[in-house]
Amino acid sequence: MFHALSRFGRRRALRTGAVLAVVLGLLAWWLLPLGERTPSGTLTFSTGVPSGVYQRYGQRLEGALAKDMPEVSIKLLTSEGSQQNLARVATGKADFTIATADAVATYVRDGRPGAHRLRGCVRLYDDYVQLVVARDSDIAS
């Protein structure tokens, strides 16, 4: 009986080892570059007004990518804001942009050119809205 249990233990250990070897092999294949070239080329980023926060995001992205992907050049385009940014990405004049969610919804709702091409990548932050009402208003919060 002891012999049968040890055979069962060996089978289980072999099966576990095989599964582990396959998982580690797939993980190594996925993580190691194995002769892949580093990204190169130019990305166009439509930002915003020269003194605005979207322009600063573009400048910071440009600096970060210069370190991580030195062969990728970022071309920053100032703009008048979200609607112009969206039009540039939707029509292929820019690769990436930042836009508010309501600007995207308006662009899509109005059926503007290339609206079907827009895709979201990341949420940067929540916009806050301040509402000022008369002191005697029923609105309290």
CSV table of N, CA and C in Angstrom, one decimal, residues 1-125:
chain,number,residue,atom,x,y,z
A,1,MET,N,0.8,-1.2,0.0
A,1,MET,CA,0.0,0.0,0.0
A,1,MET,C,0.9,1.3,0.0
A,2,PHE,N,1.9,1.3,0.7
A,2,PHE,CA,2.9,2.4,0.8
A,2,PHE,C,3.4,2.6,-0.6
A,3,HIS,N,3.7,1.6,-1.3
A,3,HIS,CA,4.3,1.7,-2.7
A,3,HIS,C,3.3,2.4,-3.6
A,4,ALA,N,2.0,2.1,-3.5
A,4,ALA,CA,1.0,2.8,-4.4
A,4,ALA,C,0.9,4.2,-4.1
A,5,LEU,N,1.0,4.6,-2.8
A,5,LEU,CA,0.9,6.0,-2.4
A,5,LEU,C,2.1,6.8,-2.9
A,6,SER,N,3.3,6.2,-2.9
A,6,SER,CA,4.4,6.9,-3.4
A,6,SER,C,4.4,7.1,-4.9
A,7,ARG,N,3.8,6.1,-5.6
A,7,ARG,CA,3.6,6.2,-7.0
A,7,ARG,C,2.7,7.4,-7.4
A,8,PHE,N,1.6,7.5,-6.6
A,8,PHE,CA,0.6,8.6,-6.7
A,8,PHE,C,1.3,9.9,-6.5
A,9,GLY,N,2.1,10.0,-5.5
A,9,GLY,CA,2.9,11.2,-5.1
A,9,GLY,C,3.8,11.6,-6.2
A,10,ARG,N,4.5,10.6,-6.8
A,10,ARG,CA,5.4,10.9,-7.9
A,10,ARG,C,4.7,11.4,-9.1
A,11,ARG,N,3.5,10.8,-9.5
A,11,ARG,CA,2.7,11.3,-10.6
A,11,ARG,C,2.3,12.8,-10.4
A,12,ARG,N,1.8,13.0,-9.2
A,12,ARG,CA,1.4,14.3,-8.9
A,12,ARG,C,2.5,15.4,-9.0
A,13,ALA,N,3.7,15.0,-8.4
A,13,ALA,CA,4.8,15.8,-8.5
A,13,ALA,C,5.3,16.1,-9.9
A,14,LEU,N,5.2,15.0,-10.8
A,14,LEU,CA,5.6,15.2,-12.2
A,14,LEU,C,4.6,16.1,-12.9
A,15,ARG,N,3.3,15.9,-12.7
A,15,ARG,CA,2.3,16.7,-13.3
A,15,ARG,C,2.4,18.2,-12.9
A,16,THR,N,2.6,18.4,-11.6
A,16,THR,CA,2.8,19.8,-11.1
A,16,THR,C,4.1,20.4,-11.7
A,17,GLY,N,5.1,19.6,-11.8
A,17,GLY,CA,6.4,20.1,-12.3
A,17,GLY,C,6.2,20.5,-13.8
A,18,ALA,N,5.5,19.6,-14.5
A,18,ALA,CA,5.3,19.9,-16.0
A,18,ALA,C,4.4,21.2,-16.2
A,19,VAL,N,3.4,21.3,-15.4
A,19,VAL,CA,2.5,22.5,-15.5
A,19,VAL,C,3.4,23.7,-15.1
A,20,LEU,N,4.2,23.7,-14.1
A,20,LEU,CA,5.0,24.8,-13.7
A,20,LEU,C,6.0,25.1,-14.8
A,21,ALA,N,6.6,24.1,-15.4
A,21,ALA,CA,7.6,24.4,-16.5
A,21,ALA,C,6.9,25.1,-17.6
A,22,VAL,N,5.7,24.7,-18.0
A,22,VAL,CA,5.0,25.3,-19.1
A,22,VAL,C,4.6,26.8,-18.8
A,23,VAL,N,4.1,27.0,-17.5
A,23,VAL,CA,3.8,28.3,-17.1
A,23,VAL,C,5.0,29.2,-17.1
A,24,LEU,N,6.1,28.8,-16.6
A,24,LEU,CA,7.3,29.6,-16.5
A,24,LEU,C,7.9,29.8,-18.0
A,25,GLY,N,7.8,28.8,-18.8
A,25,GLY,CA,8.2,29.0,-20.2
A,25,GLY,C,7.4,30.1,-20.9
A,26,LEU,N,6.1,30.0,-20.8
A,26,LEU,CA,5.2,31.0,-21.4
A,26,LEU,C,5.4,32.4,-20.8
A,27,LEU,N,5.7,32.5,-19.5
A,27,LEU,CA,6.0,33.8,-18.9
A,27,LEU,C,7.3,34.3,-19.4
A,28,ALA,N,8.3,33.5,-19.5
A,28,ALA,CA,9.6,34.0,-20.1
A,28,ALA,C,9.4,34.4,-21.5
A,29,TRP,N,8.7,33.7,-22.3
A,29,TRP,CA,8.5,34.0,-23.7
A,29,TRP,C,7.7,35.4,-23.8
A,30,TRP,N,6.8,35.6,-22.9
A,30,TRP,CA,6.0,36.9,-23.0
A,30,TRP,C,6.8,38.1,-22.5
A,31,LEU,N,7.7,37.9,-21.5
A,31,LEU,CA,8.4,39.0,-20.9
A,31,LEU,C,9.7,39.3,-21.6
A,32,LEU,N,10.4,38.4,-22.1
A,32,LEU,CA,11.7,38.6,-22.7
A,32,LEU,C,11.5,39.1,-24.2
A,33,PRO,N,12.3,40.2,-24.5
A,33,PRO,CA,12.1,40.8,-25.9
A,33,PRO,C,12.5,39.8,-27.0
A,34,LEU,N,13.5,39.0,-26.8
A,34,LEU,CA,13.9,38.0,-27.8
A,34,LEU,C,14.1,38.6,-29.2
A,35,GLY,N,14.9,39.6,-29.3
A,35,GLY,CA,15.3,40.2,-30.6
A,35,GLY,C,14.3,41.2,-31.2
A,36,GLU,N,13.3,41.6,-30.4
A,36,GLU,CA,12.4,42.6,-30.9
A,36,GLU,C,13.1,43.9,-30.9
A,37,ARG,N,12.7,44.7,-31.9
A,37,ARG,CA,13.3,46.1,-32.0
A,37,ARG,C,12.5,47.0,-31.0
A,38,THR,N,13.2,48.0,-30.6
A,38,THR,CA,12.6,49.0,-29.7
A,38,THR,C,11.7,49.8,-30.6
A,39,PRO,N,10.6,50.4,-30.0
A,39,PRO,CA,9.7,51.2,-30.8
A,39,PRO,C,10.4,52.5,-31.3
A,40,SER,N,10.0,52.9,-32.5
A,40,SER,CA,10.6,54.1,-33.1
A,40,SER,C,9.6,54.8,-33.9
A,41,GLY,N,9.9,56.0,-34.3
A,41,GLY,CA,9.0,56.8,-35.1
A,41,GLY,C,8.5,58.0,-34.4
A,42,THR,N,7.4,58.6,-34.9
A,42,THR,CA,6.9,59.9,-34.3
A,42,THR,C,5.5,59.7,-33.9
A,43,LEU,N,5.1,60.1,-32.8
A,43,LEU,CA,3.7,60.2,-32.3
A,43,LEU,C,3.3,61.7,-32.2
A,44,THR,N,2.2,62.0,-32.7
A,44,THR,CA,1.7,63.3,-32.6
A,44,THR,C,0.6,63.4,-31.5
A,45,PHE,N,0.8,64.3,-30.6
A,45,PHE,CA,0.0,64.5,-29.4
A,45,PHE,C,-0.7,65.8,-29.4
A,46,SER,N,-2.0,65.9,-29.6
A,46,SER,CA,-2.7,67.2,-29.5
A,46,SER,C,-3.0,67.5,-28.1
A,47,THR,N,-2.5,68.7,-27.7
A,47,THR,CA,-2.6,69.0,-26.2
A,47,THR,C,-3.6,70.0,-25.9
A,48,GLY,N,-3.3,71.3,-25.9
A,48,GLY,CA,-4.2,72.3,-25.5
A,48,GLY,C,-3.6,73.7,-25.6
A,49,VAL,N,-4.1,74.6,-24.9
A,49,VAL,CA,-3.5,76.0,-25.0
A,49,VAL,C,-2.1,76.0,-24.4
A,50,PRO,N,-1.2,76.8,-24.8
A,50,PRO,CA,0.2,76.8,-24.4
A,50,PRO,C,0.3,76.9,-22.8
A,51,SER,N,-0.5,77.5,-22.1
A,51,SER,CA,-0.3,77.7,-20.7
A,51,SER,C,-1.2,76.7,-19.9
A,52,GLY,N,-1.9,75.8,-20.6
A,52,GLY,CA,-2.9,74.9,-19.9
A,52,GLY,C,-2.4,73.6,-19.4
A,53,VAL,N,-3.2,72.9,-18.7
A,53,VAL,CA,-2.8,71.7,-18.0
A,53,VAL,C,-2.6,70.6,-19.1
A,54,TYR,N,-3.4,70.6,-20.1
A,54,TYR,CA,-3.2,69.5,-21.2
A,54,TYR,C,-1.8,69.7,-21.8
A,55,GLN,N,-1.3,70.9,-22.0
A,55,GLN,CA,0.0,71.1,-22.6
A,55,GLN,C,1.1,70.6,-21.6
A,56,ARG,N,0.9,70.8,-20.3
A,56,ARG,CA,1.8,70.3,-19.4
A,56,ARG,C,1.9,68.8,-19.3
A,57,TYR,N,0.7,68.2,-19.5
A,57,TYR,CA,0.6,66.7,-19.6
A,57,TYR,C,1.4,66.2,-20.8
A,58,GLY,N,1.3,66.9,-21.9
A,58,GLY,CA,2.0,66.5,-23.1
A,58,GLY,C,3.5,66.7,-22.9
A,59,GLN,N,3.9,67.7,-22.3
A,59,GLN,CA,5.3,67.9,-22.0
A,59,GLN,C,5.9,66.9,-21.1
A,60,ARG,N,5.2,66.5,-20.1
A,60,ARG,CA,5.6,65.4,-19.2
A,60,ARG,C,5.7,64.1,-19.8
A,61,LEU,N,4.7,63.8,-20.7
A,61,LEU,CA,4.7,62.6,-21.4
A,61,LEU,C,5.9,62.5,-22.4
A,62,GLU,N,6.1,63.6,-23.0
A,62,GLU,CA,7.3,63.7,-23.9
A,62,GLU,C,8.6,63.4,-23.2
A,63,GLY,N,8.7,63.9,-22.0
A,63,GLY,CA,9.9,63.7,-21.2
A,63,GLY,C,10.0,62.2,-20.7
A,64,ALA,N,8.9,61.7,-20.3
A,64,ALA,CA,8.9,60.3,-19.8
A,64,ALA,C,9.2,59.3,-21.0
A,65,LEU,N,8.6,59.5,-22.1
A,65,LEU,CA,8.9,58.7,-23.2
A,65,LEU,C,10.3,58.8,-23.8
A,66,ALA,N,10.9,60.0,-23.6
A,66,ALA,CA,12.3,60.1,-24.1
A,66,ALA,C,13.2,59.2,-23.3
A,67,LYS,N,12.9,59.0,-22.0
A,67,LYS,CA,13.7,58.1,-21.2
A,67,LYS,C,13.4,56.6,-21.5
A,68,ASP,N,12.1,56.3,-21.6
A,68,ASP,CA,11.7,54.9,-21.8
A,68,ASP,C,11.8,54.4,-23.2
A,69,MET,N,11.5,55.3,-24.2
A,69,MET,CA,11.6,54.9,-25.6
A,69,MET,C,12.3,56.0,-26.3
A,70,PRO,N,13.6,56.0,-26.2
A,70,PRO,CA,14.4,57.1,-26.8
A,70,PRO,C,14.3,57.2,-28.3
A,71,GLU,N,13.9,56.2,-29.0
A,71,GLU,CA,13.8,56.3,-30.5
A,71,GLU,C,12.4,56.7,-30.9
A,72,VAL,N,11.5,57.0,-30.0
A,72,VAL,CA,10.2,57.6,-30.3
A,72,VAL,C,10.2,59.1,-30.1
A,73,SER,N,9.8,59.8,-31.1
A,73,SER,CA,9.8,61.3,-31.1
A,73,SER,C,8.3,61.7,-30.9
A,74,ILE,N,8.1,62.6,-29.9
A,74,ILE,CA,6.7,63.1,-29.6
A,74,ILE,C,6.6,64.5,-30.2
A,75,LYS,N,5.6,64.7,-31.0
A,75,LYS,CA,5.4,66.0,-31.6
A,75,LYS,C,4.1,66.6,-30.9
A,76,LEU,N,4.3,67.6,-30.2
A,76,LEU,CA,3.2,68.3,-29.4
A,76,LEU,C,2.5,69.3,-30.3
A,77,LEU,N,1.2,69.3,-30.4
A,77,LEU,CA,0.4,70.3,-31.1
A,77,LEU,C,-0.4,71.0,-30.1
A,78,THR,N,-0.2,72.3,-30.0
A,78,THR,CA,-1.2,73.1,-29.2
A,78,THR,C,-2.5,73.2,-29.9
A,79,SER,N,-3.6,73.3,-29.1
A,79,SER,CA,-4.9,73.4,-29.7
A,79,SER,C,-5.8,74.4,-28.9
A,80,GLU,N,-7.0,74.5,-29.3
A,80,GLU,CA,-8.0,75.3,-28.6
A,80,GLU,C,-8.8,74.6,-27.6
A,81,GLY,N,-8.5,73.3,-27.5
A,81,GLY,CA,-9.2,72.5,-26.5
A,81,GLY,C,-9.7,71.1,-27.0
A,82,SER,N,-10.6,70.5,-26.2
A,82,SER,CA,-11.0,69.2,-26.4
A,82,SER,C,-11.6,68.9,-27.8
A,83,GLN,N,-12.5,69.8,-28.3
A,83,GLN,CA,-13.1,69.6,-29.5
A,83,GLN,C,-12.1,69.6,-30.7
A,84,GLN,N,-11.2,70.5,-30.7
A,84,GLN,CA,-10.1,70.5,-31.7
A,84,GLN,C,-9.3,69.2,-31.6
A,85,ASN,N,-8.9,68.9,-30.3
A,85,ASN,CA,-8.2,67.6,-30.1
A,85,ASN,C,-8.9,66.4,-30.6
A,86,LEU,N,-10.1,66.3,-30.4
A,86,LEU,CA,-10.9,65.1,-30.9
A,86,LEU,C,-10.9,65.1,-32.4
A,87,ALA,N,-11.2,66.3,-33.0
A,87,ALA,CA,-11.2,66.3,-34.5
A,87,ALA,C,-9.9,65.9,-35.0
A,88,ARG,N,-8.8,66.3,-34.4
A,88,ARG,CA,-7.4,65.9,-34.9
A,88,ARG,C,-7.2,64.4,-34.8
A,89,VAL,N,-7.6,63.8,-33.7
A,89,VAL,CA,-7.4,62.3,-33.6
A,89,VAL,C,-8.4,61.6,-34.5
A,90,ALA,N,-9.7,62.0,-34.5
A,90,ALA,CA,-10.7,61.3,-35.4
A,90,ALA,C,-10.4,61.4,-36.8
A,91,THR,N,-9.6,62.4,-37.3
A,91,THR,CA,-9.3,62.5,-38.7
A,91,THR,C,-7.9,62.1,-39.0
A,92,GLY,N,-7.2,61.6,-38.0
A,92,GLY,CA,-5.8,61.2,-38.3
A,92,GLY,C,-4.7,62.2,-38.3
A,93,LYS,N,-5.0,63.4,-37.9
A,93,LYS,CA,-4.0,64.5,-37.8
A,93,LYS,C,-3.2,64.4,-36.5
A,94,ALA,N,-3.7,63.7,-35.5
A,94,ALA,CA,-2.9,63.4,-34.3
A,94,ALA,C,-3.2,62.0,-33.9
A,95,ASP,N,-2.2,61.4,-33.2
A,95,ASP,CA,-2.3,60.0,-32.7
A,95,ASP,C,-3.0,59.9,-31.4
A,96,PHE,N,-2.7,60.9,-30.5
A,96,PHE,CA,-3.3,60.8,-29.1
A,96,PHE,C,-3.7,62.2,-28.7
A,97,THR,N,-4.6,62.3,-27.7
A,97,THR,CA,-5.0,63.6,-27.2
A,97,THR,C,-5.5,63.4,-25.8
A,98,ILE,N,-5.9,64.5,-25.2
A,98,ILE,CA,-6.6,64.4,-23.9
A,98,ILE,C,-7.9,65.2,-24.2
A,99,ALA,N,-9.0,64.7,-23.7
A,99,ALA,CA,-10.3,65.4,-23.9
A,99,ALA,C,-11.2,65.0,-22.7
A,100,THR,N,-12.1,65.9,-22.4
A,100,THR,CA,-13.1,65.7,-21.4
A,100,THR,C,-14.2,64.7,-21.9
A,101,ALA,N,-14.7,64.0,-21.0
A,101,ALA,CA,-15.8,63.0,-21.3
A,101,ALA,C,-17.0,63.6,-22.0
A,102,ASP,N,-17.4,64.8,-21.5
A,102,ASP,CA,-18.5,65.5,-22.2
A,102,ASP,C,-18.2,65.9,-23.6
A,103,ALA,N,-17.0,66.3,-23.8
A,103,ALA,CA,-16.6,66.7,-25.2
A,103,ALA,C,-16.6,65.5,-26.1
A,104,VAL,N,-16.2,64.4,-25.7
A,104,VAL,CA,-16.2,63.1,-26.5
A,104,VAL,C,-17.7,62.8,-26.8
A,105,ALA,N,-18.5,62.8,-25.7
A,105,ALA,CA,-20.0,62.5,-25.9
A,105,ALA,C,-20.6,63.4,-26.9
A,106,THR,N,-20.3,64.7,-26.9
A,106,THR,CA,-20.8,65.7,-27.8
A,106,THR,C,-20.3,65.4,-29.2
A,107,TYR,N,-19.1,65.1,-29.4
A,107,TYR,CA,-18.5,64.8,-30.7
A,107,TYR,C,-19.1,63.6,-31.3
A,108,VAL,N,-19.3,62.6,-30.5
A,108,VAL,CA,-20.0,61.3,-31.0
A,108,VAL,C,-21.5,61.6,-31.3
A,109,ARG,N,-22.1,62.3,-30.4
A,109,ARG,CA,-23.6,62.5,-30.6
A,109,ARG,C,-23.9,63.3,-31.8
A,110,ASP,N,-23.0,64.3,-32.1
A,110,ASP,CA,-23.2,65.1,-33.3
A,110,ASP,C,-22.7,64.5,-34.6
A,111,GLY,N,-22.2,63.3,-34.5
A,111,GLY,CA,-21.8,62.5,-35.7
A,111,GLY,C,-20.7,63.2,-36.5
A,112,ARG,N,-19.8,63.8,-35.7
A,112,ARG,CA,-18.7,64.5,-36.4
A,112,ARG,C,-17.8,63.5,-37.1
A,113,PRO,N,-17.0,64.0,-38.1
A,113,PRO,CA,-16.1,63.1,-38.9
A,113,PRO,C,-15.2,62.3,-38.0
A,114,GLY,N,-15.2,61.0,-38.3
A,114,GLY,CA,-14.3,60.1,-37.6
A,114,GLY,C,-14.7,59.7,-36.2
A,115,ALA,N,-15.8,60.1,-35.8
A,115,ALA,CA,-16.2,59.8,-34.4
A,115,ALA,C,-16.1,58.3,-34.0
A,116,HIS,N,-16.4,57.4,-35.0
A,116,HIS,CA,-16.3,56.0,-34.8
A,116,HIS,C,-14.9,55.5,-34.5
A,117,ARG,N,-13.9,56.4,-34.8
A,117,ARG,CA,-12.5,56.0,-34.6
A,117,ARG,C,-12.0,56.3,-33.2
A,118,LEU,N,-12.7,57.0,-32.4
A,118,LEU,CA,-12.2,57.5,-31.1
A,118,LEU,C,-12.3,56.3,-30.1
A,119,ARG,N,-11.2,56.2,-29.3
A,119,ARG,CA,-11.1,55.1,-28.3
A,119,ARG,C,-10.5,55.8,-27.1
A,120,GLY,N,-10.9,55.4,-25.9
A,120,GLY,CA,-10.4,55.9,-24.7
A,120,GLY,C,-9.2,54.9,-24.2
A,121,CYS,N,-8.2,55.5,-23.6
A,121,CYS,CA,-7.1,54.7,-23.2
A,121,CYS,C,-7.0,54.7,-21.6
A,122,VAL,N,-7.2,55.8,-21.1
A,122,VAL,CA,-6.9,56.0,-19.6
A,122,VAL,C,-7.7,57.1,-19.1
A,123,ARG,N,-8.1,57.0,-17.9
A,123,ARG,CA,-8.8,58.1,-17.2
A,123,ARG,C,-7.7,58.9,-16.4
A,124,LEU,N,-7.6,60.1,-16.6
A,124,LEU,CA,-6.5,60.9,-15.9
A,124,LEU,C,-7.0,61.4,-14.5
A,125,TYR,N,-8.1,62.0,-14.5
A,125,TYR,CA,-8.6,62.6,-13.2
A,125,TYR,C,-10.1,62.9,-13.3
